[in-house]
Amino acid sequence: MSFDAITEDDLRQVGSVKWTRFPDTIGMFIAEMDFGVAPAITGAVCDAMTEGFTGYLSQPTAEALKAATARWHAEHYGWDVPVDDVRLVADVLVAYEFAITTYTSPGAAVIVPTPAYMPFLSVPLRHGRRVIEVPSVEVDGRWTMDLDAVAQAFDDGGELLVLCNPHNPLGTVATRDELLAIAKTVSDAGGHVFSDEIHAPLVYAPAQHIPYASVSDASAEHTITATSASKAWNLAGFKCAQLILSNDASRAAWDADGGWAGHGTATIGVIAQLAAYTAGEEWLQEVTDYLDGNRHELAALVAEHLPGVRVTMPEGTYIALLDFRETGLTGDLGEWFREHAGVSMTDGAACGEAGVGYTRFVFATPRPIMREAVLRIAKALESRAAA
């Protein structure tokens, strides 16, 4: 597909939040792609509309997606997930809430390595839990979890660790040794893990996605895993995700809840994700190759046009952090760049204290648009320096 040919006008006409919330700016603040959807998904959704399949979700359709999810994990990640352990939910945040209510007690803390996906910091508060932020550590241009700080957070009342792998917004794809080290830290503390693996299909070689619950019996026993086709196939608005249970405690919690956490899963979302997992791999590979080019292009553009700004190379996802700390910019960087550059990014402070001085930049957009965004940022910084 000719992704480069997609224009800003095309994207504004579609009318998504990414391109309408801040009119006349380039949208780089929401984690969705600007490449449309796979033909297989379009076909499946159109067929469903033609056939009038718009009612409540049927059991056979739900079971088909559960089986496709299990098959995808077996074939791509080497994790043999029993089909009966896959549950359908509306989105990953519903799964997060289920993990919070299953694995933590009122007043306990959820441990969130930061910078983090913004709702990971806000959702626990809605359930009467505290949040302990654990700043991540950058080593040789790669972000990793500070396990000593995580262990201390468990000692300070943490009961659930949020693991985002591949990481949003750091772009890190954890290695097996890193996952085993996390599992030991959590097991030693008697804690639990919510593993958000929604970006798992979007990993760049030589990195490989390894499901956290698959690395050991211990990790399986203390984890609830959430995943979805929504990021990799651009289906965020279709309200469908998968929760993978790997221990008796989470299975019992689901049964005790009567499966209520699955309420709100959209029939059309199930149809779309079934098409993604069963017939969307060729499109995914094309998109991943293009995004691989984008991440390298972004690094080159930052190096050439943004002196004093740094970006770490993402190993997965289509999200990068731009480090503006050396520029002296303070306050809400998202607002500043919207006003002065016409580029909409997420202020890093929204991702936790460790994100202050950064912006979150979504590079899942046509390359000409990405280049224009960087050039606008450069011009704004130059004007500020000359003032």
XYZ file of C-alpha atoms in Angstrom, residues 112-247:
136
model
C 3.587 1.640 37.919
C 7.000 1.909 36.237
C 7.190 5.334 34.617
C 6.967 7.025 32.194
C 3.746 5.090 31.675
C 0.563 4.945 29.634
C -1.465 7.646 31.307
C -4.515 5.642 32.544
C -2.207 3.223 34.385
C -1.704 6.093 36.822
C -5.301 7.285 37.084
C -7.414 4.110 37.028
C -6.227 2.686 40.405
C -7.350 5.865 42.137
C -10.887 5.262 40.893
C -10.864 1.965 42.789
C -9.530 3.285 46.080
C -5.948 2.191 45.476
C -2.755 4.189 45.721
C -0.129 4.431 42.990
C 3.592 4.064 43.556
C 5.592 5.388 40.624
C 8.897 3.648 39.921
C 11.040 5.622 37.454
C 12.560 3.451 34.742
C 16.305 3.400 34.174
C 17.991 4.188 30.866
C 21.072 2.076 30.161
C 22.979 2.473 26.883
C 19.985 4.066 25.174
C 17.520 1.430 26.383
C 14.936 1.762 29.136
C 14.582 -0.997 31.758
C 12.662 -1.563 34.967
C 14.359 -0.682 38.262
C 13.795 -3.948 40.116
C 15.343 -2.774 43.383
C 12.834 0.079 43.423
C 10.022 -2.324 42.518
C 10.965 -4.560 45.450
C 10.920 -1.518 47.751
C 7.510 -0.540 46.369
C 6.142 -3.970 47.278
C 7.553 -3.462 50.787
C 5.769 -0.103 50.897
C 2.333 -1.620 50.314
C 2.337 -2.437 46.636
C 0.355 -5.516 45.684
C 0.178 -5.331 41.878
C 2.919 -4.464 39.384
C 1.976 -3.096 35.969
C 4.116 -4.625 33.238
C 3.659 -3.029 29.816
C 5.475 -5.138 27.220
C 6.164 -3.931 24.569
C 6.289 -0.738 26.581
C 4.180 2.341 25.948
C 5.792 4.893 25.748
C 9.375 3.647 26.225
C 9.378 1.201 23.309
C 11.269 -1.471 25.244
C 10.642 -5.140 24.414
C 11.678 -7.169 27.455
C 14.075 -10.076 27.032
C 13.482 -13.476 28.598
C 16.160 -12.829 31.236
C 14.514 -9.514 32.109
C 11.112 -11.163 32.427
C 12.532 -13.923 34.631
C 14.140 -11.300 36.864
C 10.808 -9.506 37.166
C 9.092 -12.786 38.021
C 11.582 -13.483 40.809
C 11.155 -10.009 42.264
C 7.375 -10.328 42.244
C 7.380 -13.875 43.627
C 9.784 -12.946 46.418
C 7.398 -10.142 47.379
C 4.272 -12.296 47.141
C 2.870 -9.832 44.618
C 0.988 -10.009 41.352
C 1.341 -8.649 37.822
C -0.965 -7.095 35.275
C 0.766 -7.683 31.935
C -0.402 -5.355 29.175
C 0.744 -6.919 25.884
C -1.479 -4.969 23.514
C 1.471 -3.938 21.310
C 2.860 -7.479 21.046
C 2.450 -7.843 17.247
C 4.411 -4.616 16.645
C 8.001 -5.639 17.377
C 11.073 -4.939 15.257
C 13.836 -7.461 14.657
C 15.949 -8.600 16.380
C 13.632 -8.031 19.360
C 11.019 -10.716 20.014
C 7.879 -10.585 22.079
C 7.732 -13.139 24.897
C 4.498 -13.314 26.907
C 5.356 -12.713 30.553
C 3.100 -15.467 31.890
C 4.843 -17.995 29.638
C 8.359 -17.668 31.084
C 7.842 -19.721 34.248
C 5.288 -21.424 36.440
C 5.770 -18.618 38.951
C 4.948 -15.882 36.445
C 1.831 -17.738 35.299
C 0.654 -18.091 38.884
C 0.728 -14.373 39.681
C -0.335 -12.800 36.386
C -3.335 -11.612 34.441
C -2.471 -10.909 30.801
C -4.292 -8.500 28.503
C -3.876 -8.261 24.759
C -5.774 -7.195 21.663
C -5.514 -6.777 17.910
C -6.578 -3.153 18.323
C -3.158 -1.469 18.128
C -1.522 -3.627 15.470
C -4.535 -3.570 13.143
C -5.850 -0.095 14.018
C -9.118 -1.163 15.657
C -9.100 0.910 18.838
C -12.679 2.122 18.402
C -14.133 -1.364 17.994
C -14.190 -2.193 21.739
C -12.695 -5.641 21.882
C -9.707 -7.092 23.728
C -8.635 -10.408 25.185
C -7.839 -11.315 28.752
C -5.733 -14.457 29.272
C -6.032 -16.240 32.599
C -3.151 -18.464 33.709
C -3.935 -19.392 37.315
